[in-house]
Amino acid sequence: HQMSPGVGRAVAGARGWAARLGGGPVRLSHLVLALLDEDEGRPAVLVERAGLVVAAARDRLAALADSPDAPAESVLFN
């Protein structure tokens, strides 16, 4: 199976966040952070519609130390 371009960007972004925040495994919070990287993307718009500030949500997610591991890439395309 090939990943869609969007899933590929999210996985690459999550790896980037994991590296920036000290390495280690890619966590669920890193995946969400990657989804919020695009300020005008659907996840960011939905966060704003929920009454949250995207930058504040990013800060809180980045501070999570006990976020569960992200699902395996094979799970992400299903």
GROMACS .gro file of N, CA, C and O in nm, residues 8-74:
model
  268
    8GLY      N    1   0.139   1.098   0.415
    8GLY     CA    2   0.285   1.106   0.410
    8GLY      C    3   0.337   1.234   0.472
    8GLY      O    4   0.435   1.232   0.548
    9ARG      N    5   0.271   1.347   0.444
    9ARG     CA    6   0.311   1.476   0.504
    9ARG      C    7   0.292   1.473   0.655
    9ARG      O    8   0.376   1.521   0.731
   10ALA      N    9   0.181   1.415   0.700
   10ALA     CA   10   0.155   1.409   0.843
   10ALA      C   11   0.258   1.322   0.915
   10ALA      O   12   0.307   1.359   1.022
   11VAL      N   13   0.293   1.209   0.857
   11VAL     CA   14   0.393   1.120   0.918
   11VAL      C   15   0.529   1.189   0.921
   11VAL      O   16   0.599   1.187   1.023
   12ALA      N   17   0.567   1.253   0.811
   12ALA     CA   18   0.696   1.324   0.807
   12ALA      C   19   0.696   1.438   0.908
   12ALA      O   20   0.795   1.460   0.978
   13GLY      N   21   0.586   1.510   0.917
   13GLY     CA   22   0.576   1.619   1.013
   13GLY      C   23   0.583   1.569   1.157
   13GLY      O   24   0.646   1.631   1.243
   14ALA      N   25   0.520   1.455   1.184
   14ALA     CA   26   0.524   1.397   1.318
   14ALA      C   27   0.666   1.356   1.355
   14ALA      O   28   0.710   1.377   1.468
   15ARG      N   29   0.738   1.300   1.258
   15ARG     CA   30   0.879   1.265   1.284
   15ARG      C   31   0.960   1.391   1.315
   15ARG      O   32   1.046   1.389   1.403
   16GLY      N   33   0.931   1.498   1.242
   16GLY     CA   34   0.999   1.625   1.267
   16GLY      C   35   0.971   1.678   1.406
   16GLY      O   36   1.060   1.724   1.477
   17TRP      N   37   0.844   1.673   1.448
   17TRP     CA   38   0.809   1.718   1.583
   17TRP      C   39   0.877   1.631   1.689
   17TRP      O   40   0.925   1.682   1.790
   18ALA      N   41   0.879   1.500   1.667
   18ALA     CA   42   0.945   1.411   1.764
   18ALA      C   43   1.092   1.448   1.778
   18ALA      O   44   1.145   1.454   1.889
   19ALA      N   45   1.158   1.477   1.667
   19ALA     CA   46   1.300   1.514   1.671
   19ALA      C   47   1.319   1.648   1.742
   19ALA      O   48   1.409   1.663   1.825
   20ARG      N   49   1.233   1.746   1.712
   20ARG     CA   50   1.245   1.878   1.776
   20ARG      C   51   1.221   1.873   1.926
   20ARG      O   52   1.276   1.953   2.001
   21LEU      N   53   1.138   1.779   1.968
   21LEU     CA   54   1.102   1.773   2.109
   21LEU      C   55   1.184   1.670   2.186
   21LEU      O   56   1.144   1.624   2.292
   22GLY      N   57   1.298   1.634   2.132
   22GLY     CA   58   1.389   1.549   2.209
   22GLY      C   59   1.409   1.409   2.157
   22GLY      O   60   1.469   1.327   2.224
   23GLY      N   61   1.359   1.379   2.041
   23GLY     CA   62   1.380   1.244   1.986
   23GLY      C   63   1.285   1.144   2.049
   23GLY      O   64   1.185   1.179   2.108
   24GLY      N   65   1.319   1.020   2.036
   24GLY     CA   66   1.233   0.915   2.089
   24GLY      C   67   1.127   0.877   1.989
   24GLY      O   68   1.126   0.923   1.874
   25PRO      N   69   1.033   0.793   2.031
   25PRO     CA   70   0.931   0.745   1.938
   25PRO      C   71   0.834   0.857   1.898
   25PRO      O   72   0.816   0.955   1.971
   26VAL      N   73   0.774   0.840   1.784
   26VAL     CA   74   0.670   0.934   1.740
   26VAL      C   75   0.546   0.905   1.823
   26VAL      O   76   0.500   0.791   1.833
   27ARG      N   77   0.496   1.008   1.886
   27ARG     CA   78   0.381   0.995   1.974
   27ARG      C   79   0.257   1.052   1.905
   27ARG      O   80   0.265   1.125   1.806
   28LEU      N   81   0.142   1.018   1.959
   28LEU     CA   82   0.016   1.067   1.905
   28LEU      C   83   0.014   1.220   1.905
   28LEU      O   84  -0.034   1.282   1.810
   29SER      N   85   0.069   1.281   2.009
   29SER     CA   86   0.073   1.428   2.015
   29SER      C   87   0.156   1.485   1.899
   29SER      O   88   0.123   1.591   1.845
   30HIS      N   89   0.262   1.417   1.859
   30HIS     CA   90   0.343   1.463   1.746
   30HIS      C   91   0.263   1.459   1.617
   30HIS      O   92   0.274   1.548   1.532
   31LEU      N   93   0.182   1.356   1.602
   31LEU     CA   94   0.099   1.344   1.482
   31LEU      C   95  -0.003   1.458   1.477
   31LEU      O   96  -0.023   1.521   1.373
   32VAL      N   97  -0.064   1.488   1.591
   32VAL     CA   98  -0.162   1.598   1.595
   32VAL      C   99  -0.092   1.731   1.570
   32VAL      O  100  -0.144   1.816   1.498
   33LEU      N  101   0.027   1.749   1.628
   33LEU     CA  102   0.103   1.871   1.601
   33LEU      C  103   0.131   1.887   1.453
   33LEU      O  104   0.119   1.997   1.398
   34ALA      N  105   0.165   1.779   1.387
   34ALA     CA  106   0.192   1.784   1.243
   34ALA      C  107   0.066   1.823   1.166
   34ALA      O  108   0.072   1.899   1.069
   35LEU      N  109  -0.048   1.771   1.209
   35LEU     CA  110  -0.174   1.807   1.143
   35LEU      C  111  -0.208   1.954   1.162
   35LEU      O  112  -0.272   2.015   1.076
   36LEU      N  113  -0.164   2.011   1.273
   36LEU     CA  114  -0.192   2.152   1.301
   36LEU      C  115  -0.089   2.246   1.239
   36LEU      O  116  -0.103   2.368   1.248
   37ASP      N  117   0.016   2.190   1.177
   37ASP     CA  118   0.119   2.274   1.115
   37ASP      C  119   0.064   2.364   1.004
   37ASP      O  120   0.113   2.474   0.983
   38GLU      N  121  -0.036   2.318   0.933
   38GLU     CA  122  -0.094   2.397   0.826
   38GLU      C  123  -0.204   2.485   0.886
   38GLU      O  124  -0.312   2.437   0.918
   39ASP      N  125  -0.172   2.613   0.903
   39ASP     CA  126  -0.265   2.705   0.971
   39ASP      C  127  -0.402   2.711   0.906
   39ASP      O  128  -0.501   2.735   0.975
   40GLU      N  129  -0.410   2.690   0.777
   40GLU     CA  130  -0.539   2.696   0.709
   40GLU      C  131  -0.592   2.558   0.675
   40GLU      O  132  -0.692   2.544   0.606
   41GLY      N  133  -0.525   2.454   0.726
   41GLY     CA  134  -0.570   2.317   0.703
   41GLY      C  135  -0.694   2.287   0.786
   41GLY      O  136  -0.728   2.356   0.883
   42ARG      N  137  -0.762   2.181   0.748
   42ARG     CA  138  -0.887   2.145   0.814
   42ARG      C  139  -0.871   2.123   0.965
   42ARG      O  140  -0.955   2.171   1.042
   43PRO      N  141  -0.768   2.051   1.012
   43PRO     CA  142  -0.756   2.034   1.157
   43PRO      C  143  -0.745   2.167   1.233
   43PRO      O  144  -0.810   2.184   1.336
   44ALA      N  145  -0.666   2.260   1.181
   44ALA     CA  146  -0.651   2.389   1.247
   44ALA      C  147  -0.784   2.466   1.246
   44ALA      O  148  -0.821   2.528   1.347
   45VAL      N  149  -0.854   2.460   1.136
   45VAL     CA  150  -0.983   2.529   1.126
   45VAL      C  151  -1.082   2.470   1.227
   45VAL      O  152  -1.155   2.542   1.296
   46LEU      N  153  -1.082   2.337   1.240
   46LEU     CA  154  -1.173   2.273   1.335
   46LEU      C  155  -1.137   2.307   1.479
   46LEU      O  156  -1.228   2.326   1.563
   47VAL      N  157  -1.010   2.317   1.509
   47VAL     CA  158  -0.968   2.357   1.644
   47VAL      C  159  -1.017   2.498   1.673
   47VAL      O  160  -1.070   2.526   1.782
   48GLU      N  161  -1.004   2.588   1.577
   48GLU     CA  162  -1.052   2.726   1.596
   48GLU      C  163  -1.204   2.730   1.610
   48GLU      O  164  -1.256   2.805   1.692
   49ARG      N  165  -1.274   2.650   1.531
   49ARG     CA  166  -1.420   2.646   1.543
   49ARG      C  167  -1.465   2.597   1.680
   49ARG      O  168  -1.573   2.633   1.726
   50ALA      N  169  -1.382   2.515   1.742
   50ALA     CA  170  -1.413   2.465   1.876
   50ALA      C  171  -1.384   2.571   1.983
   50ALA      O  172  -1.406   2.548   2.101
   51GLY      N  173  -1.337   2.688   1.940
   51GLY     CA  174  -1.311   2.797   2.032
   51GLY      C  175  -1.172   2.800   2.092
   51GLY      O  176  -1.147   2.873   2.187
   52LEU      N  177  -1.082   2.721   2.036
   52LEU     CA  178  -0.945   2.717   2.086
   52LEU      C  179  -0.853   2.798   1.995
   52LEU      O  180  -0.884   2.823   1.880
   53VAL      N  181  -0.741   2.837   2.049
   53VAL     CA  182  -0.638   2.907   1.972
   53VAL      C  183  -0.536   2.801   1.929
   53VAL      O  184  -0.483   2.728   2.014
   54VAL      N  185  -0.510   2.792   1.800
   54VAL     CA  186  -0.422   2.688   1.747
   54VAL      C  187  -0.284   2.694   1.812
   54VAL      O  188  -0.229   2.591   1.851
   55ALA      N  189  -0.228   2.812   1.827
   55ALA     CA  190  -0.094   2.825   1.886
   55ALA      C  191  -0.094   2.773   2.030
   55ALA      O  192   0.002   2.706   2.073
   56ALA      N  193  -0.198   2.801   2.105
   56ALA     CA  194  -0.206   2.752   2.243
   56ALA      C  195  -0.222   2.600   2.245
   56ALA      O  196  -0.163   2.532   2.330
   57ALA      N  197  -0.300   2.547   2.152
   57ALA     CA  198  -0.316   2.402   2.144
   57ALA      C  199  -0.183   2.336   2.111
   57ALA      O  200  -0.147   2.233   2.170
   58ARG      N  201  -0.107   2.397   2.019
   58ARG     CA  202   0.026   2.344   1.987
   58ARG      C  203   0.116   2.343   2.110
   58ARG      O  204   0.186   2.246   2.135
   59ASP      N  205   0.116   2.453   2.184
   59ASP     CA  206   0.200   2.461   2.303
   59ASP      C  207   0.166   2.352   2.404
   59ASP      O  208   0.254   2.289   2.461
   60ARG      N  209   0.038   2.329   2.425
   60ARG     CA  210  -0.005   2.225   2.522
   60ARG      C  211   0.032   2.087   2.473
   60ARG      O  212   0.077   2.003   2.550
   61LEU      N  213   0.013   2.063   2.343
   61LEU     CA  214   0.049   1.932   2.287
   61LEU      C  215   0.200   1.908   2.294
   61LEU      O  216   0.245   1.798   2.324
   62ALA      N  217   0.278   2.011   2.267
   62ALA     CA  218   0.423   1.999   2.271
   62ALA      C  219   0.473   1.968   2.412
   62ALA      O  220   0.577   1.906   2.430
   63ALA      N  221   0.397   2.010   2.512
   63ALA     CA  222   0.438   1.989   2.651
   63ALA      C  223   0.398   1.852   2.705
   63ALA      O  224   0.443   1.813   2.812
   64LEU      N  225   0.318   1.777   2.631
   64LEU     CA  226   0.274   1.645   2.679
   64LEU      C  227   0.391   1.548   2.681
   64LEU      O  228   0.452   1.521   2.578
   65ALA      N  229   0.419   1.494   2.795
   65ALA     CA  230   0.529   1.399   2.807
   65ALA      C  231   0.479   1.255   2.802
   65ALA      O  232   0.555   1.164   2.774
   66ASP      N  233   0.351   1.235   2.828
   66ASP     CA  234   0.300   1.099   2.838
   66ASP      C  235   0.197   1.064   2.730
   66ASP      O  236   0.111   0.980   2.750
   67SER      N  237   0.208   1.127   2.616
   67SER     CA  238   0.119   1.096   2.505
   67SER      C  239   0.146   0.954   2.458
   67SER      O  240   0.260   0.910   2.454
   68PRO      N  241   0.041   0.881   2.420
   68PRO     CA  242   0.063   0.745   2.369
   68PRO      C  243   0.142   0.747   2.238
   68PRO      O  244   0.144   0.848   2.167
   69ASP      N  245   0.204   0.635   2.206
   69ASP     CA  246   0.274   0.623   2.079
   69ASP      C  247   0.175   0.639   1.964
   69ASP      O  248   0.057   0.602   1.977
   70ALA      N  249   0.222   0.695   1.853
   70ALA     CA  250   0.138   0.708   1.734
   70ALA      C  251   0.110   0.569   1.678
   70ALA      O  252   0.189   0.476   1.697
   71PRO      N  253  -0.001   0.553   1.607
   71PRO     CA  254  -0.028   0.423   1.545
   71PRO      C  255   0.078   0.392   1.439
   71PRO      O  256   0.140   0.483   1.384
   72ALA      N  257   0.094   0.266   1.411
   72ALA     CA  258   0.187   0.224   1.306
   72ALA      C  259   0.143   0.282   1.172
   72ALA      O  260   0.024   0.304   1.149
   73GLU      N  261   0.240   0.308   1.085
   73GLU     CA  262   0.208   0.366   0.954
   73GLU      C  263   0.110   0.279   0.878
   73GLU      O  264   0.024   0.331   0.807
   74SER      N  265   0.118   0.148   0.892
   74SER     CA  266   0.025   0.060   0.821
   74SER      C  267  -0.120   0.084   0.865
   74SER      O  268  -0.212   0.068   0.787
   0.00000   0.00000   0.00000
